PDB file of N, CA, C and O in Angstrom:
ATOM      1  N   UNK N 797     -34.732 -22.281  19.069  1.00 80.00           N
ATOM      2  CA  UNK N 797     -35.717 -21.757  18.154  1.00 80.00           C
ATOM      3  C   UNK N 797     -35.374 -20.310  17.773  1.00 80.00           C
ATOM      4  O   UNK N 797     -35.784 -19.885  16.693  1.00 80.00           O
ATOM      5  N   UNK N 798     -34.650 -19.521  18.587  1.00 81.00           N
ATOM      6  CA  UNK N 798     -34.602 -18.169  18.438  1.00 81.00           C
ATOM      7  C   UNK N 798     -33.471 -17.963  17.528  1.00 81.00           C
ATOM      8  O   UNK N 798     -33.630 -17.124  16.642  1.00 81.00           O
ATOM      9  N   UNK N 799     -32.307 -18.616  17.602  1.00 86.00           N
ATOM     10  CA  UNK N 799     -31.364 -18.741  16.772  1.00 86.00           C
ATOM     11  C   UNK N 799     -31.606 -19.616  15.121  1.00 86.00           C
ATOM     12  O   UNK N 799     -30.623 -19.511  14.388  1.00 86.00           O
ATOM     13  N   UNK N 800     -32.450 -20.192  14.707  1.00 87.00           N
ATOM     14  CA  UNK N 800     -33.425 -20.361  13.646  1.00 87.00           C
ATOM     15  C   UNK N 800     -33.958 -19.250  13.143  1.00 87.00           C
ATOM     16  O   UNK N 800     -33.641 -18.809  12.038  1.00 87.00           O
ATOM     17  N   UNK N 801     -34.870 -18.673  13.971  1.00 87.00           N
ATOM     18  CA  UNK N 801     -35.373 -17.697  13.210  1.00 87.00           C
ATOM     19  C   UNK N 801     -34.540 -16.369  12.875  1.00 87.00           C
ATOM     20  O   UNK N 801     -34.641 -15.521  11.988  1.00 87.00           O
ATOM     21  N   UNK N 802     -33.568 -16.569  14.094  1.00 84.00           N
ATOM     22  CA  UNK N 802     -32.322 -15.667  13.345  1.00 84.00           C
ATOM     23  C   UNK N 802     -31.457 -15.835  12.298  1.00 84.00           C
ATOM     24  O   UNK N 802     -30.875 -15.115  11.486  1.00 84.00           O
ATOM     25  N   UNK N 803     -31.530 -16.810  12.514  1.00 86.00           N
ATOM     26  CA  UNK N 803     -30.512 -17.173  10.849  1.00 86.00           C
ATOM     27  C   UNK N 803     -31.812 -17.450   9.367  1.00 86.00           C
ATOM     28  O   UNK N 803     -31.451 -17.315   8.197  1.00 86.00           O
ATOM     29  N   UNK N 804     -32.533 -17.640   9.558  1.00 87.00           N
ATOM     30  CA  UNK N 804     -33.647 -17.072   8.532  1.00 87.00           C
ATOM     31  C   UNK N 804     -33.950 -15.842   8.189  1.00 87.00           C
ATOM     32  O   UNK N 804     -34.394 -15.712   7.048  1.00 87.00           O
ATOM     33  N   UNK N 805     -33.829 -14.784   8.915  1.00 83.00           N
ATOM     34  CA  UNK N 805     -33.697 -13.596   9.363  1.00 83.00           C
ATOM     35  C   UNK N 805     -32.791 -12.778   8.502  1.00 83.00           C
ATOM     36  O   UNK N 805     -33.131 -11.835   7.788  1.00 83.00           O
ATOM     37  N   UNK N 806     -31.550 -13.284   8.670  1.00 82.00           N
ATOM     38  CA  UNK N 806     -30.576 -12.972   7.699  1.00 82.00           C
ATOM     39  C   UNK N 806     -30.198 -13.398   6.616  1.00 82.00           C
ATOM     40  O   UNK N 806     -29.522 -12.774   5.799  1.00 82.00           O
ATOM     41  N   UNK N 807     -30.848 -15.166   6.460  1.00 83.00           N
ATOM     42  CA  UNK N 807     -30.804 -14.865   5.099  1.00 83.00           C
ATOM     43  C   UNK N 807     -31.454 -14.404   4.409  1.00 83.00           C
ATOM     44  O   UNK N 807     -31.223 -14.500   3.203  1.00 83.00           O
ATOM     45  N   UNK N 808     -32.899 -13.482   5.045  1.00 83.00           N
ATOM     46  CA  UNK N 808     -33.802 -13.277   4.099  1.00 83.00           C
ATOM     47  C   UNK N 808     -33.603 -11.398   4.039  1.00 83.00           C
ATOM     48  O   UNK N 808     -34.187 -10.617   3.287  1.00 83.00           O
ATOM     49  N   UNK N 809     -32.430 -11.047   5.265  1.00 87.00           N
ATOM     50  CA  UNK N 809     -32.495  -9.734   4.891  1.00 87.00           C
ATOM     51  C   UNK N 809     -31.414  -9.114   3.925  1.00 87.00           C
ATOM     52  O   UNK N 809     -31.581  -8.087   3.268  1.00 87.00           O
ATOM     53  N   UNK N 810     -30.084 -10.032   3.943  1.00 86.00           N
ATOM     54  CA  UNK N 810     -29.260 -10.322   3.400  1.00 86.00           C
ATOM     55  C   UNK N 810     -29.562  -9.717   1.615  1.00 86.00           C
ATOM     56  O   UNK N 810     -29.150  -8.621   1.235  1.00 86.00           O
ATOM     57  N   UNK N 811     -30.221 -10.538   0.855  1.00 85.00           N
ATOM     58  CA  UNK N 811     -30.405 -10.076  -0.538  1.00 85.00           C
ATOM     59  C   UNK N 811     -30.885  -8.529  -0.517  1.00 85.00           C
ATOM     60  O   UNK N 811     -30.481  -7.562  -1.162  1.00 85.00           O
ATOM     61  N   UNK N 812     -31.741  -8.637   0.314  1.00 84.00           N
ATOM     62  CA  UNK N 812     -32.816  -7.205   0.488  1.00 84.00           C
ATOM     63  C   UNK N 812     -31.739  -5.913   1.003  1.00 84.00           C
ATOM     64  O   UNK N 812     -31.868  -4.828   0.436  1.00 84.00           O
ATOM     65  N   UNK N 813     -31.107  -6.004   1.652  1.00 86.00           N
ATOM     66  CA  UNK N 813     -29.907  -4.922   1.306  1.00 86.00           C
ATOM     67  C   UNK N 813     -29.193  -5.001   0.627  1.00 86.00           C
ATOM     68  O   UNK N 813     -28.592  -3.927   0.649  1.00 86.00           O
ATOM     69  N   UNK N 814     -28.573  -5.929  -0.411  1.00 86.00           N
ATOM     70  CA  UNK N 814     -28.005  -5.787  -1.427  1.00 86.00           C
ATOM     71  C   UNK N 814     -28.391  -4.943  -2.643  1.00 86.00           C
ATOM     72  O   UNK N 814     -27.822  -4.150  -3.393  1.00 86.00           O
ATOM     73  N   UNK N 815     -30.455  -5.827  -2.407  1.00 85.00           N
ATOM     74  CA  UNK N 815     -30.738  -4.894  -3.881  1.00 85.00           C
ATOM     75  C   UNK N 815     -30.950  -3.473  -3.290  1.00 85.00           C
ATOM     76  O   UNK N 815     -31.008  -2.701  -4.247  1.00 85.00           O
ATOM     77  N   UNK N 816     -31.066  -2.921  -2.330  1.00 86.00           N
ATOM     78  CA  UNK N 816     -31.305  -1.303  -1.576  1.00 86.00           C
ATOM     79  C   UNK N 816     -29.788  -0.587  -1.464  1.00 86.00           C
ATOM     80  O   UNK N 816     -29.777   0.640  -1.366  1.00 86.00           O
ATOM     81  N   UNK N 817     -28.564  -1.274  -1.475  1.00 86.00           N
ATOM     82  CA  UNK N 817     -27.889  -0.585  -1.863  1.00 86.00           C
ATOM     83  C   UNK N 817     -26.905  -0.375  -3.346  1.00 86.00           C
ATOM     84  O   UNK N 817     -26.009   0.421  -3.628  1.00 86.00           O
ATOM     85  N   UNK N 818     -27.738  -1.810  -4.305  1.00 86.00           N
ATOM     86  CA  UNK N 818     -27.723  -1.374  -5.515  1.00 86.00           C
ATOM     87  C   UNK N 818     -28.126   0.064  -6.345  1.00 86.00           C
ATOM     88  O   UNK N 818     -27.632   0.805  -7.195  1.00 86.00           O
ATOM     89  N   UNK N 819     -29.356  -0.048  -5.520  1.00 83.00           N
ATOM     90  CA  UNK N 819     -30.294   0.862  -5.891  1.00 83.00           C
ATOM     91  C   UNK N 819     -29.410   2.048  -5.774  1.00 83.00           C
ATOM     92  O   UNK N 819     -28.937   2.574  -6.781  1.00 83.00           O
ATOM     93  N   UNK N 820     -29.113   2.596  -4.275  1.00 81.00           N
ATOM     94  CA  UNK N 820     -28.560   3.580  -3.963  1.00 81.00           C
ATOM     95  C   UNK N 820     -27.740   3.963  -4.599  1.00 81.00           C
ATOM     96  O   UNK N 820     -27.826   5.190  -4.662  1.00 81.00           O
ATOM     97  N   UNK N 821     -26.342   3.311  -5.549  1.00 81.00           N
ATOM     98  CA  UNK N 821     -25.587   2.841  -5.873  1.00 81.00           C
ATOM     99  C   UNK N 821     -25.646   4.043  -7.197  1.00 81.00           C
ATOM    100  O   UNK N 821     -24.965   5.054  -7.367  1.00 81.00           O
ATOM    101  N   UNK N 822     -26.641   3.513  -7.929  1.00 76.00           N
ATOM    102  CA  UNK N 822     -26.925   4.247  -9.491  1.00 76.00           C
ATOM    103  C   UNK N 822     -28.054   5.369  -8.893  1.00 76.00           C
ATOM    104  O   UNK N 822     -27.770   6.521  -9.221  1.00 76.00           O
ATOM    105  N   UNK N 823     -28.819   5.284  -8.383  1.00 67.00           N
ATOM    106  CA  UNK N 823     -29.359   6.768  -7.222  1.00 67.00           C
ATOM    107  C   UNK N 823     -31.093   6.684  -7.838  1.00 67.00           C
ATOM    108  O   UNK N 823     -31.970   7.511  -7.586  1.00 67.00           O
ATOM    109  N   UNK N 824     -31.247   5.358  -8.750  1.00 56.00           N
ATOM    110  CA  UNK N 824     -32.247   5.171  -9.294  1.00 56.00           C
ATOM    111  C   UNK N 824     -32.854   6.193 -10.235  1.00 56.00           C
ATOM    112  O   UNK N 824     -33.951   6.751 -10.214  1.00 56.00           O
ATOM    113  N   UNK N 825     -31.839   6.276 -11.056  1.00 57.00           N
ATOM    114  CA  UNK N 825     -32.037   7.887 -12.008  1.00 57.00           C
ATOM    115  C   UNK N 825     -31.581   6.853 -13.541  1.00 57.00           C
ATOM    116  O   UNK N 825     -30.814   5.891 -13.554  1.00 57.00           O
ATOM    117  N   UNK N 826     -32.305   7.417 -14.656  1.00 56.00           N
ATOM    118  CA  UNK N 826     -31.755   7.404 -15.506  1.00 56.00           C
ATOM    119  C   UNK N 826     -31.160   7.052 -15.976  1.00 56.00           C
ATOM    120  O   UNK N 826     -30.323   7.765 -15.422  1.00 56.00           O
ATOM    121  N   UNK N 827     -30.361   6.281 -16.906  1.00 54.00           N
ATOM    122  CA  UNK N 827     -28.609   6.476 -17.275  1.00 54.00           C
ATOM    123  C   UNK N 827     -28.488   7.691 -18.137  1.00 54.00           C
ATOM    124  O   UNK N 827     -27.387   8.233 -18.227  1.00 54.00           O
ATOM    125  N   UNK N 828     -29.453   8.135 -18.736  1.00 52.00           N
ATOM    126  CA  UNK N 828     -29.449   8.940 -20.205  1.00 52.00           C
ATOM    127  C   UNK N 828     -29.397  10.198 -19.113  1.00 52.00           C
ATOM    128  O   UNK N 828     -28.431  10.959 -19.065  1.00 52.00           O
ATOM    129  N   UNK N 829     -30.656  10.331 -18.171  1.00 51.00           N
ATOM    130  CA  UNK N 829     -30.591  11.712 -17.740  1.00 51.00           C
ATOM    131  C   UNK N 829     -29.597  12.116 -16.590  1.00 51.00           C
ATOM    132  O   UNK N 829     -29.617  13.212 -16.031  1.00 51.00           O
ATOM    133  N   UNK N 830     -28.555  10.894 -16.252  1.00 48.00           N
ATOM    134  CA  UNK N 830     -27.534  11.238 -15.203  1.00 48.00           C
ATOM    135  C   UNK N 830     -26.864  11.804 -16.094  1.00 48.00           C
ATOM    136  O   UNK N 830     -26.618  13.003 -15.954  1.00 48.00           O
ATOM    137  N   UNK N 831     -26.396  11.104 -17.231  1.00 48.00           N
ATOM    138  CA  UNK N 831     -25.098  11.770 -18.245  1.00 48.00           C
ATOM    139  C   UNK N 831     -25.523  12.893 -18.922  1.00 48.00           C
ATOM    140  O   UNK N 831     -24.488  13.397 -19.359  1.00 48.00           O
ATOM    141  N   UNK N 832     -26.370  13.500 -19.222  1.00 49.00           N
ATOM    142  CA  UNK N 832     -26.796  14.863 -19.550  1.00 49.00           C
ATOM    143  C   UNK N 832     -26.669  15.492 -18.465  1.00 49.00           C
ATOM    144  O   UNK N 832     -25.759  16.318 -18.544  1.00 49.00           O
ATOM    145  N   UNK N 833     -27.190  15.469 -17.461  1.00 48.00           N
ATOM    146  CA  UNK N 833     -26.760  16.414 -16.374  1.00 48.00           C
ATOM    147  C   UNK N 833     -25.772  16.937 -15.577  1.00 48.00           C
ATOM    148  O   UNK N 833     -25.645  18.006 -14.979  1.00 48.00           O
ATOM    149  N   UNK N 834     -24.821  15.539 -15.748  1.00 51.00           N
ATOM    150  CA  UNK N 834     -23.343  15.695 -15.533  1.00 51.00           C
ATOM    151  C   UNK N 834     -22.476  16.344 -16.642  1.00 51.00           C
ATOM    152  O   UNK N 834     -21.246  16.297 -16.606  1.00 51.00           O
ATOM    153  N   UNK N 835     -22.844  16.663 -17.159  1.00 67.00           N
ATOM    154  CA  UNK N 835     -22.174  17.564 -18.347  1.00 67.00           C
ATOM    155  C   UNK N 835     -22.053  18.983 -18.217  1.00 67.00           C
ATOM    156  O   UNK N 835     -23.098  19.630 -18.299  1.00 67.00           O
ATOM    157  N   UNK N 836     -21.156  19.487 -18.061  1.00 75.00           N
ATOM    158  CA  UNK N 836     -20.162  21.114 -18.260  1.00 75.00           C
ATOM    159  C   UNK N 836     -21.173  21.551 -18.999  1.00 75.00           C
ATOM    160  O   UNK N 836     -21.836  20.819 -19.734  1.00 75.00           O
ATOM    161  N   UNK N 837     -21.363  22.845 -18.840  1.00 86.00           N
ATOM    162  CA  UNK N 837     -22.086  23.796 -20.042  1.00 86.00           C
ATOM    163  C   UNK N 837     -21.300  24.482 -20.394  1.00 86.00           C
ATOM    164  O   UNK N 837     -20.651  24.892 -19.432  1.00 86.00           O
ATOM    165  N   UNK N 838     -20.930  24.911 -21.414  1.00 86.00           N
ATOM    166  CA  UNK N 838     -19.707  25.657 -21.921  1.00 86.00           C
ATOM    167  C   UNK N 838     -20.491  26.681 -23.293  1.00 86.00           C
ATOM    168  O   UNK N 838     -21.399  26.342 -24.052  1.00 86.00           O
ATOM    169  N   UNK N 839     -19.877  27.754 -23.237  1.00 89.00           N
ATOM    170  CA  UNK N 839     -20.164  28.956 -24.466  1.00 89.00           C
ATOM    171  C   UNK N 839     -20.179  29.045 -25.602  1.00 89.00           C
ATOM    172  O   UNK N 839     -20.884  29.698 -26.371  1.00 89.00           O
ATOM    173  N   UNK N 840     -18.976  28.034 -25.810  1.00 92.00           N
ATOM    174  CA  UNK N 840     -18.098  27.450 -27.094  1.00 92.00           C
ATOM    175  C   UNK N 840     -17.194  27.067 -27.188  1.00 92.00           C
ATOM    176  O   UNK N 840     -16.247  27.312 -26.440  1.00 92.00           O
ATOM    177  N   UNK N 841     -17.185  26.239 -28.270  1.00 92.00           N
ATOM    178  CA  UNK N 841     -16.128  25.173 -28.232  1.00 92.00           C
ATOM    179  C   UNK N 841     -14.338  24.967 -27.997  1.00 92.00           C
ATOM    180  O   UNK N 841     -13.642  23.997 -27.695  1.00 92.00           O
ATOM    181  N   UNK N 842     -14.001  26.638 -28.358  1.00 93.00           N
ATOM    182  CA  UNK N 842     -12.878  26.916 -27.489  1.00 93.00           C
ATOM    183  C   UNK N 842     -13.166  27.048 -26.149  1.00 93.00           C
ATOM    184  O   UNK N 842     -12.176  26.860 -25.441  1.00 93.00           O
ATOM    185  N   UNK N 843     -14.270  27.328 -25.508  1.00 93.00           N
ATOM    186  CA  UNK N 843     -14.166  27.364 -23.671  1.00 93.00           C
ATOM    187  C   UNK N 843     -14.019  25.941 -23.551  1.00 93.00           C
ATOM    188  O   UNK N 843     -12.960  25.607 -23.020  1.00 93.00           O
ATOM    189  N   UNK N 844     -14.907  24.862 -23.952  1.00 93.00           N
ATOM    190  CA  UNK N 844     -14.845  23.374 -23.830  1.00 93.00           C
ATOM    191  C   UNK N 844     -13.102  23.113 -23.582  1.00 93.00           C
ATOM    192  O   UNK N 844     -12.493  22.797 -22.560  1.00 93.00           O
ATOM    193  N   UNK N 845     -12.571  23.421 -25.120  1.00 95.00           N
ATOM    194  CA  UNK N 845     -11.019  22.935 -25.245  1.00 95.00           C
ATOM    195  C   UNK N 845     -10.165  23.302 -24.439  1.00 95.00           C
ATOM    196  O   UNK N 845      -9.177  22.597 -24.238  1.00 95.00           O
ATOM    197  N   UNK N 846     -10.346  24.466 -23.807  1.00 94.00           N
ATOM    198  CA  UNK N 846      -9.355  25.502 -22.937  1.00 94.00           C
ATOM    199  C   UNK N 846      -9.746  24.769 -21.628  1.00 94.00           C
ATOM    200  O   UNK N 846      -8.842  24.073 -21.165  1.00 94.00           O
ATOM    201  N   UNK N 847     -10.776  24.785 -21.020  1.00 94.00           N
ATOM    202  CA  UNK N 847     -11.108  23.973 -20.033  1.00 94.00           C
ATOM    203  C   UNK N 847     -10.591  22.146 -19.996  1.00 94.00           C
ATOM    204  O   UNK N 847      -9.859  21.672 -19.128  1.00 94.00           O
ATOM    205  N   UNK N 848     -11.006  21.607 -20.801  1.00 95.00           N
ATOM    206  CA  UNK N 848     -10.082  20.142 -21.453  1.00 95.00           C
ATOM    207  C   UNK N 848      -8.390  20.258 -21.252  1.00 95.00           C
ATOM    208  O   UNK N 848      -7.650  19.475 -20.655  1.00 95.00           O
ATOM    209  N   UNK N 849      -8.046  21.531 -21.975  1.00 96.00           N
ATOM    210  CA  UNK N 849      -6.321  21.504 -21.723  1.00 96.00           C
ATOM    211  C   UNK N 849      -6.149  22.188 -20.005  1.00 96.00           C
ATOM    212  O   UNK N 849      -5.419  21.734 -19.123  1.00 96.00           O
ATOM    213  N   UNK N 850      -6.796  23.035 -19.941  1.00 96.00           N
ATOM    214  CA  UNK N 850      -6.466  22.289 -18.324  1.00 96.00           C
ATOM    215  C   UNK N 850      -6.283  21.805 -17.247  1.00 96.00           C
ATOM    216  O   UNK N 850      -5.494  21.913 -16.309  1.00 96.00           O
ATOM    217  N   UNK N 851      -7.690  20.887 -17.700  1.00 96.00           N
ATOM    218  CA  UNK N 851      -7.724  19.443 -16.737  1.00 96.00           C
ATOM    219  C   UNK N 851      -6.569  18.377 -17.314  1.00 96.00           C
ATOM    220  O   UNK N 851      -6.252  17.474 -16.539  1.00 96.00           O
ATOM    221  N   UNK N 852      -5.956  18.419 -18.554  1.00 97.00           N
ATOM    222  CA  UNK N 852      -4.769  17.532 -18.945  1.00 97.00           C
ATOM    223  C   UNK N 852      -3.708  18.351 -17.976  1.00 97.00           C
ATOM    224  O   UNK N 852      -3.205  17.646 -17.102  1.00 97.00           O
ATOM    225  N   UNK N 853      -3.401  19.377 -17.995  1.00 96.00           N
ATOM    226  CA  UNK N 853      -2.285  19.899 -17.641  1.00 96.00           C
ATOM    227  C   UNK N 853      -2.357  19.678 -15.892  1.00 96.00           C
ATOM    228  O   UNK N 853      -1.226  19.526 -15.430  1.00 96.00           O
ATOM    229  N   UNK N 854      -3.182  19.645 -15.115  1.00 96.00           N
ATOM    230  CA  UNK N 854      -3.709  19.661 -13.960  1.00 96.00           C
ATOM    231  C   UNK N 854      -2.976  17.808 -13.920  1.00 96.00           C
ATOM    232  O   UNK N 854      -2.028  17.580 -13.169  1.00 96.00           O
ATOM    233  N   UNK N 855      -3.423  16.960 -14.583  1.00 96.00           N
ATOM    234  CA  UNK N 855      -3.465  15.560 -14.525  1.00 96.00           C
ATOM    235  C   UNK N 855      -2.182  15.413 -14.608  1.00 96.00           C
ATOM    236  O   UNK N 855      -1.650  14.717 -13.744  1.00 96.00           O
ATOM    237  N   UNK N 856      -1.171  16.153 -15.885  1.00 97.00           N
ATOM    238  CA  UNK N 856       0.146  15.723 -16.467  1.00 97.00           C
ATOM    239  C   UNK N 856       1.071  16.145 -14.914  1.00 97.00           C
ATOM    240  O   UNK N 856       2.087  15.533 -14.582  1.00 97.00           O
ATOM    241  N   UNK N 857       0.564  17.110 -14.239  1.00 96.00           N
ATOM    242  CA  UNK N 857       1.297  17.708 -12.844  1.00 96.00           C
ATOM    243  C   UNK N 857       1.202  16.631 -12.095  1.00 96.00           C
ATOM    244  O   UNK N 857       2.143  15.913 -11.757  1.00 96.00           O
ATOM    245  N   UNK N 858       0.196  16.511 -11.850  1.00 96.00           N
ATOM    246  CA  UNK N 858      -0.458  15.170 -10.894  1.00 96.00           C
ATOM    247  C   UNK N 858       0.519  14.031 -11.142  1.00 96.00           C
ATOM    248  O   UNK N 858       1.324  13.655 -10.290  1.00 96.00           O
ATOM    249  N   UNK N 859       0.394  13.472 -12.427  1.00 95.00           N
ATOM    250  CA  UNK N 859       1.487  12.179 -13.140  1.00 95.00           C
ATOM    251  C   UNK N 859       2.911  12.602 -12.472  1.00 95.00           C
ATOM    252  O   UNK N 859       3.328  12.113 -11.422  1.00 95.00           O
ATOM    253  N   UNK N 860       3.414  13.329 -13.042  1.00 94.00           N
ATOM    254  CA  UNK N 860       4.497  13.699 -12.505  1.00 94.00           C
ATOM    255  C   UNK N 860       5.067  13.631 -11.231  1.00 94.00           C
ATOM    256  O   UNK N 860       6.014  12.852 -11.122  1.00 94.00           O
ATOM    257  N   UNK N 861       4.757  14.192 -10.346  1.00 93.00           N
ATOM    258  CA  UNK N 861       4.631  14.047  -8.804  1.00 93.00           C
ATOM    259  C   UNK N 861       4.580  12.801  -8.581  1.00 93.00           C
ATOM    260  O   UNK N 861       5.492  12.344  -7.892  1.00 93.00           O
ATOM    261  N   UNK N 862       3.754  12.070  -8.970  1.00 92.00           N
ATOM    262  CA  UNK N 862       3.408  10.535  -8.635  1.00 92.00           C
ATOM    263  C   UNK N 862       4.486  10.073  -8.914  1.00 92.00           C
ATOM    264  O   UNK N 862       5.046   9.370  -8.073  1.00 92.00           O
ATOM    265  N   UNK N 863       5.108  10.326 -10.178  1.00 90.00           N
ATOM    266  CA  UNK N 863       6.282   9.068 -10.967  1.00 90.00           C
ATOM    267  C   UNK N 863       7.140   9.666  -9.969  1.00 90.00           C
ATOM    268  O   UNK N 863       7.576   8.725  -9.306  1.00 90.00           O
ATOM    269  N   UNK N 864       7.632  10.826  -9.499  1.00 89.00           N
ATOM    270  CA  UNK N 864       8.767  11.274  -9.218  1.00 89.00           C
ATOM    271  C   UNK N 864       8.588  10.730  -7.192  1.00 89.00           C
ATOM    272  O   UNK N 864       9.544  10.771  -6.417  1.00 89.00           O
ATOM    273  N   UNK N 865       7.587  10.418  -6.911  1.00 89.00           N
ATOM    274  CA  UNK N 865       7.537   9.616  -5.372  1.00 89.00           C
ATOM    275  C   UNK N 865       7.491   8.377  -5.804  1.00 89.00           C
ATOM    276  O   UNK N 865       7.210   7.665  -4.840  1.00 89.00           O
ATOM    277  N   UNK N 866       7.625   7.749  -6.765  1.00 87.00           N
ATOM    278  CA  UNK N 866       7.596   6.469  -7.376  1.00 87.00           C
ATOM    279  C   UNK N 866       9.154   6.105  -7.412  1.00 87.00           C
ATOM    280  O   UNK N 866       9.513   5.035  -6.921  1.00 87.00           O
ATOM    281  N   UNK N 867       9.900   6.804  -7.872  1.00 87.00           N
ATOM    282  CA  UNK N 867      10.990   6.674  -8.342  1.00 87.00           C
ATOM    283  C   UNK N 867      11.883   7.035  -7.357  1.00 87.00           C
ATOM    284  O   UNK N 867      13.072   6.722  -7.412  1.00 87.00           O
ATOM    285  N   UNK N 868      11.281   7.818  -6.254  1.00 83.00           N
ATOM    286  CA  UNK N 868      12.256   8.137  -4.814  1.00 83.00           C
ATOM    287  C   UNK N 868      11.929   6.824  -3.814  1.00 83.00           C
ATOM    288  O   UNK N 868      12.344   6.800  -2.655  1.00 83.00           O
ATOM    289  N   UNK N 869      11.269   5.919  -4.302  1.00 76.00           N
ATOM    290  CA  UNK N 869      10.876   4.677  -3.364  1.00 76.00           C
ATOM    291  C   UNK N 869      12.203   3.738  -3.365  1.00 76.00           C
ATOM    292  O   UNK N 869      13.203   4.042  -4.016  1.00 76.00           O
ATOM    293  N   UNK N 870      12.094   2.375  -2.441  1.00 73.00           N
ATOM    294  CA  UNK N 870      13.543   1.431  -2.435  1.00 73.00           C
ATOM    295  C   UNK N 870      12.028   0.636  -3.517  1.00 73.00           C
ATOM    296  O   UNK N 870      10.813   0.779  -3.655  1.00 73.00           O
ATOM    297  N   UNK N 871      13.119  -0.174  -4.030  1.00 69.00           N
ATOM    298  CA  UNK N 871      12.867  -1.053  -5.164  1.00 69.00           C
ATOM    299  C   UNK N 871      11.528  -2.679  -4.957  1.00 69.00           C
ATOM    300  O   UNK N 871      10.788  -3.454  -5.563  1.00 69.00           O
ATOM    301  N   UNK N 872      11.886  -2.407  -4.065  1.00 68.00           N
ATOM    302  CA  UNK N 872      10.817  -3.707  -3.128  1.00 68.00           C
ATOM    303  C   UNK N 872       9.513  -2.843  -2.720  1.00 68.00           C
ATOM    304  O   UNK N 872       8.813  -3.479  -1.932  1.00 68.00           O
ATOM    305  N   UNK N 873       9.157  -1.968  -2.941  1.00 66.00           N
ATOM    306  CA  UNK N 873       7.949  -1.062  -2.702  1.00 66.00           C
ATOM    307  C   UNK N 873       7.387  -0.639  -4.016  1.00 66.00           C
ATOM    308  O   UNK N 873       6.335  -0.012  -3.899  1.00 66.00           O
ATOM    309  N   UNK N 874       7.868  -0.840  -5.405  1.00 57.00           N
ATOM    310  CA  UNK N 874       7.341  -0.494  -6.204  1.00 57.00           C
ATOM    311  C   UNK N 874       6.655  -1.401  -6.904  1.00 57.00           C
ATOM    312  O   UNK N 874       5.994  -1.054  -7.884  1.00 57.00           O
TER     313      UNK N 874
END
């Protein structure tokens, strides 16, 4: 009997943490007011761009490095 109500148990707690860590998941906010808030404030639109070029330049370093431990690998690892 105890192993019954344990396996009822779980299947009934089973969904119920799924939807609680759905929840958690998106933080139960918004979509409109997460993406406004996650947004840079910037002065003007050259600070925006200057900041933009260099998070590319930050990324293009990043790429690089990667391809170049990519390319120092044996051939069966890539």
């Amino acid at each position: 009997m105890l192993q019954a109500v344990g396996s009822i148990l779980a299947f009934l707690v089973c969904p119920l943490m799924m939807f609680l860590m759905m929840k958690g998941m998106h933080g139960g906010h918004d979509k409109h007011a997460t993406h406004h808030s996650s947004r840079r404030k910037f002065r003007s639109t050259e600070d925006e761009l200057e900041d933009l070029k260099s998070r590319l330049d930050n990324l293009q370093a990043q790429y690089d490095r990667l391809s170049h431990q990519v390319k120092g690998q044996p051939e069966h690892l890539r």
